[in-house]
Short mmCIF file of C-alpha atoms in Angstrom, two decimals:
data_model
loop_
_atom_site.label_atom_id
_atom_site.label_comp_id
_atom_site.label_asym_id
_atom_site.label_seq_id
_atom_site.Cartn_x
_atom_site.Cartn_y
_atom_site.Cartn_z
CA UNK A 366 -1.51 13.60 -17.68
CA UNK A 367 0.05 16.43 -15.68
CA UNK A 368 -0.64 14.93 -12.08
CA UNK A 369 0.96 11.99 -13.34
CA UNK A 370 4.19 13.70 -14.47
CA UNK A 371 4.25 14.76 -10.98
CA UNK A 372 3.05 11.97 -9.09
CA UNK A 373 5.28 9.27 -11.27
CA UNK A 374 8.33 10.12 -12.21
CA UNK A 375 10.49 7.81 -13.94
CA UNK A 376 12.57 6.98 -10.70
CA UNK A 377 9.67 6.13 -9.01
CA UNK A 378 8.27 3.49 -11.13
CA UNK A 379 11.83 2.16 -12.04
CA UNK A 380 12.17 1.30 -7.98
CA UNK A 381 8.76 0.02 -7.54
CA UNK A 382 9.19 -2.67 -10.77
CA UNK A 383 12.88 -3.24 -9.38
CA UNK A 384 11.59 -3.82 -5.98
CA UNK A 385 9.07 -6.45 -6.79
CA UNK A 386 11.27 -8.18 -9.07
CA UNK A 387 14.40 -8.66 -6.07
CA UNK A 388 11.45 -9.74 -4.18
CA UNK A 389 10.29 -12.23 -6.30
CA UNK A 390 13.45 -13.53 -6.42
CA UNK A 391 14.80 -13.66 -2.98
CA UNK A 392 11.64 -14.43 -0.88
CA UNK A 393 11.09 -18.13 -1.11
CA UNK A 394 7.97 -19.60 -1.43
CA UNK A 395 6.85 -23.16 -1.46
CA UNK A 396 2.87 -23.28 -2.68
CA UNK A 397 1.04 -20.85 -4.49
CA UNK A 398 -0.92 -19.96 -2.00
CA UNK A 399 2.03 -18.30 0.24
CA UNK A 400 2.89 -15.73 -2.46
CA UNK A 401 0.08 -13.34 -1.32
CA UNK A 402 1.91 -13.77 2.38
CA UNK A 403 5.24 -13.16 0.70
CA UNK A 404 4.42 -9.86 -0.96
CA UNK A 405 1.60 -8.13 1.19
CA UNK A 406 4.12 -6.67 4.03
CA UNK A 407 6.68 -5.40 1.78
CA UNK A 408 3.89 -3.96 -0.46
CA UNK A 409 2.92 -1.85 2.27
CA UNK A 410 6.32 -0.50 2.81
CA UNK A 411 6.31 0.46 -0.91
CA UNK A 412 3.12 2.16 -0.57
CA UNK A 413 3.70 4.28 2.12
CA UNK A 414 7.27 5.15 0.92
CA UNK A 415 5.87 5.76 -2.53
CA UNK A 416 3.18 7.95 -1.41
CA UNK A 417 4.47 9.92 1.64
CA UNK A 418 5.60 12.76 -0.57
CA UNK A 419 2.13 13.03 -2.63
CA UNK A 420 1.92 16.57 -1.20
CA UNK A 421 5.54 17.40 0.70
CA UNK A 422 6.64 17.56 -2.89
CA UNK A 423 5.33 20.72 -3.44
CA UNK A 424 6.52 21.75 0.03
CA UNK A 425 10.17 20.81 -1.45
CA UNK A 426 9.87 22.18 -4.71
CA UNK A 427 8.76 25.39 -3.14
CA UNK A 428 5.37 25.39 -5.09
CA UNK A 429 3.43 25.68 -1.86
CA UNK A 430 2.98 29.21 -1.70
CA UNK A 431 1.73 29.46 -5.19
CA UNK A 432 -0.58 26.37 -4.15
CA UNK A 433 -1.79 28.72 -1.23
CA UNK A 434 -3.40 30.79 -3.82
CA UNK A 435 -5.58 28.20 -5.27
CA UNK A 436 -8.96 27.35 -3.76
CA UNK A 437 -8.79 24.29 -1.04
CA UNK A 438 -10.89 22.55 -3.45
CA UNK A 439 -9.02 22.51 -6.58
CA UNK A 440 -5.89 21.41 -4.30
CA UNK A 441 -7.43 18.60 -2.40
CA UNK A 442 -8.81 17.46 -6.08
CA UNK A 443 -4.77 17.28 -7.00
CA UNK A 444 -3.66 15.57 -4.42
CA UNK A 445 -6.56 12.97 -4.62
CA UNK A 446 -6.29 12.59 -8.36
CA UNK A 447 -2.08 12.06 -7.49
CA UNK A 448 -2.89 9.32 -4.78
CA UNK A 449 -5.32 7.53 -7.32
CA UNK A 450 -2.99 7.39 -10.08
CA UNK A 451 0.09 6.01 -7.30
CA UNK A 452 -2.16 3.50 -6.08
CA UNK A 453 -3.17 2.14 -9.25
CA UNK A 454 0.26 1.88 -10.43
CA UNK A 455 1.19 -0.22 -7.57
CA UNK A 456 -1.74 -2.91 -7.92
CA UNK A 457 -0.21 -3.35 -11.35
CA UNK A 458 3.27 -3.87 -9.57
CA UNK A 459 1.54 -6.18 -6.98
CA UNK A 460 0.02 -8.01 -9.55
CA UNK A 461 3.44 -8.24 -11.86
CA UNK A 462 4.68 -9.32 -8.33
CA UNK A 463 2.59 -11.83 -8.03
CA UNK A 464 3.27 -13.26 -11.89
CA UNK A 465 7.03 -12.72 -11.11
CA UNK A 466 6.80 -15.59 -8.34
CA UNK A 467 5.20 -18.07 -10.84
CA UNK A 468 8.33 -17.23 -13.15
CA UNK A 469 11.30 -17.34 -11.23
CA UNK A 470 10.20 -19.58 -8.43
CA UNK A 471 7.85 -21.92 -10.16
CA UNK A 472 5.34 -22.88 -6.90
CA UNK A 473 3.45 -25.78 -6.58
CA UNK A 474 -0.05 -26.01 -6.40
CA UNK A 475 -2.32 -27.63 -3.81
CA UNK A 476 -0.90 -26.29 -0.77
CA UNK A 477 -4.42 -25.66 0.98
CA UNK A 478 -5.47 -29.29 0.00
CA UNK A 479 -7.22 -28.52 -3.31
CA UNK A 480 -5.69 -27.73 -6.49
CA UNK A 481 -6.86 -26.95 -9.93
CA UNK A 482 -7.35 -23.30 -12.06
CA UNK A 483 -10.45 -22.42 -10.44
CA UNK A 484 -9.03 -22.91 -6.93
CA UNK A 485 -5.63 -20.66 -8.10
CA UNK A 486 -7.94 -17.49 -9.75
CA UNK A 487 -9.97 -17.62 -6.46
CA UNK A 488 -6.36 -17.25 -4.52
CA UNK A 489 -5.51 -14.51 -6.97
CA UNK A 490 -8.80 -12.60 -6.69
CA UNK A 491 -8.59 -12.52 -2.93
CA UNK A 492 -5.13 -11.72 -3.14
CA UNK A 493 -5.69 -8.77 -5.20
CA UNK A 494 -8.50 -7.48 -3.14
CA UNK A 495 -6.95 -7.48 0.14
CA UNK A 496 -3.30 -6.27 -1.21
CA UNK A 497 -5.91 -3.49 -2.77
CA UNK A 498 -7.13 -2.47 0.33
CA UNK A 499 -3.25 -2.33 1.94
CA UNK A 500 -1.82 -0.33 -0.54
CA UNK A 501 -4.42 2.13 -0.06
CA UNK A 502 -4.36 2.49 3.48
CA UNK A 503 -0.72 2.74 3.88
CA UNK A 504 -0.51 5.21 0.91
CA UNK A 505 -3.47 7.49 2.32
CA UNK A 506 -1.92 6.74 6.09
CA UNK A 507 1.55 8.25 4.83
CA UNK A 508 0.52 10.95 3.08
CA UNK A 509 -1.61 12.22 5.77
CA UNK A 510 1.30 12.07 8.52
CA UNK A 511 3.47 13.95 5.86
CA UNK A 512 0.91 16.19 5.31
CA UNK A 513 0.84 17.22 9.12
CA UNK A 514 4.41 17.50 10.01
CA UNK A 515 5.10 18.74 5.91
CA UNK A 516 7.54 16.06 5.66
CA UNK A 517 8.16 12.96 3.99
CA UNK A 518 10.36 11.26 6.56
CA UNK A 519 7.88 12.14 9.36
CA UNK A 520 5.11 9.70 7.32
CA UNK A 521 7.60 7.46 6.45
CA UNK A 522 8.80 6.93 9.89
CA UNK A 523 5.15 6.99 11.41
CA UNK A 524 3.86 4.07 8.90
CA UNK A 525 7.65 2.11 9.68
CA UNK A 526 6.63 1.89 13.69
CA UNK A 527 2.98 1.00 12.97
CA UNK A 528 4.21 -2.02 10.32
CA UNK A 529 6.63 -3.26 12.76
CA UNK A 530 3.92 -3.26 15.62
CA UNK A 531 1.50 -5.04 13.33
CA UNK A 532 3.43 -6.95 11.22
CA UNK A 533 4.54 -9.06 13.94
CA UNK A 534 3.52 -12.27 16.32
CA UNK A 535 2.67 -9.68 18.64
CA UNK A 536 0.32 -7.75 16.58
CA UNK A 537 -1.21 -11.31 15.72
CA UNK A 538 -1.39 -12.30 19.38
CA UNK A 539 -3.24 -9.11 20.26
CA UNK A 540 -5.29 -8.08 17.39
CA UNK A 541 -6.06 -11.47 15.84
CA UNK A 542 -8.24 -11.37 12.80
CA UNK A 543 -8.61 -7.49 13.49
CA UNK A 544 -5.22 -7.03 12.52
CA UNK A 545 -4.08 -4.57 9.62
CA UNK A 546 -2.45 -7.61 8.36
CA UNK A 547 -4.43 -10.27 9.21
CA UNK A 548 -4.48 -11.35 5.71
CA UNK A 549 -1.10 -12.27 6.12
CA UNK A 550 -1.39 -14.33 9.20
CA UNK A 551 -4.67 -15.90 8.11
CA UNK A 552 -4.73 -19.85 8.14
CA UNK A 553 -3.44 -21.24 4.74
CA UNK A 554 -4.93 -24.81 5.31
CA UNK A 555 -8.73 -23.22 6.04
CA UNK A 556 -9.50 -21.71 2.51
CA UNK A 557 -13.16 -21.20 3.88
CA UNK A 558 -12.08 -19.10 6.81
CA UNK A 559 -12.73 -15.33 5.90
CA UNK A 560 -12.27 -13.75 9.27
CA UNK A 561 -8.90 -11.78 8.28
CA UNK A 562 -11.69 -9.52 6.36
CA UNK A 563 -12.08 -7.81 9.95
CA UNK A 564 -8.55 -6.07 9.39
CA UNK A 565 -9.25 -5.14 6.02
CA UNK A 566 -12.56 -3.54 7.30
CA UNK A 567 -10.22 -1.68 9.90
CA UNK A 568 -7.97 -0.39 7.16
CA UNK A 569 -11.00 0.60 4.95
CA UNK A 570 -12.13 2.62 8.32
CA UNK A 571 -9.57 4.23 8.72
CA UNK A 572 -8.46 5.35 4.90
CA UNK A 573 -11.88 6.80 5.23
CA UNK A 574 -11.09 9.06 7.99
CA UNK A 575 -7.99 9.52 6.35
CA UNK A 576 -9.38 11.17 3.28
CA UNK A 577 -11.80 13.20 5.58
CA UNK A 578 -8.96 14.87 7.79
CA UNK A 579 -6.97 15.47 5.05
CA UNK A 580 -8.72 18.93 3.76
CA UNK A 581 -8.74 20.25 7.41
CA UNK A 582 -4.64 19.36 7.57
CA UNK A 583 -3.71 20.51 4.26
CA UNK A 584 -5.99 24.10 4.89
CA UNK A 585 -4.38 24.30 8.18
CA UNK A 586 -0.77 23.14 7.50
CA UNK A 587 -0.46 23.89 3.63
#
């Protein structure tokens, strides 16, 4: 509960939910299989802005000097708990956002050439898996960069540059299925094509490296 109060203040919760509501109102979709495309990239932005201050808030609130008295293992457990709490909340927002598209826009089903409750459930489950990896990757990366430079805006700015490169036609053309946003650029007409998973594997691998590198950065820069 202590970590939740620190990592999930009311203003963060409000702007995250407000973000999902506004997105579902202004981002038009025609078919239900387009909802995942409409949500993934914006949710990545929400993740790296949401998680950038996971550690740097200790610096801005001038608690970092006290933190340095604690063993590094205790500090890392605290940071990882905060990240997990934030990621679970963001995943819940992503699920809510998916439902809001149905509530506000009532998209048609069968855009892939197949329809039915089973197909819609599969699309939803695939979306949840993809967006969970996306949220984890961008949240971890922004926290790592912010911790390295001891500045929240460095984490947000660095992730924004990478986001602009990968969430573009250039990123799709050069990286293909290995793009960080391969799920967004997948071929909707071929639901049996899962080559976009390669991009999510890249996200997972980089995320693991980020988790491994964070203790050293906190120990040196903390």
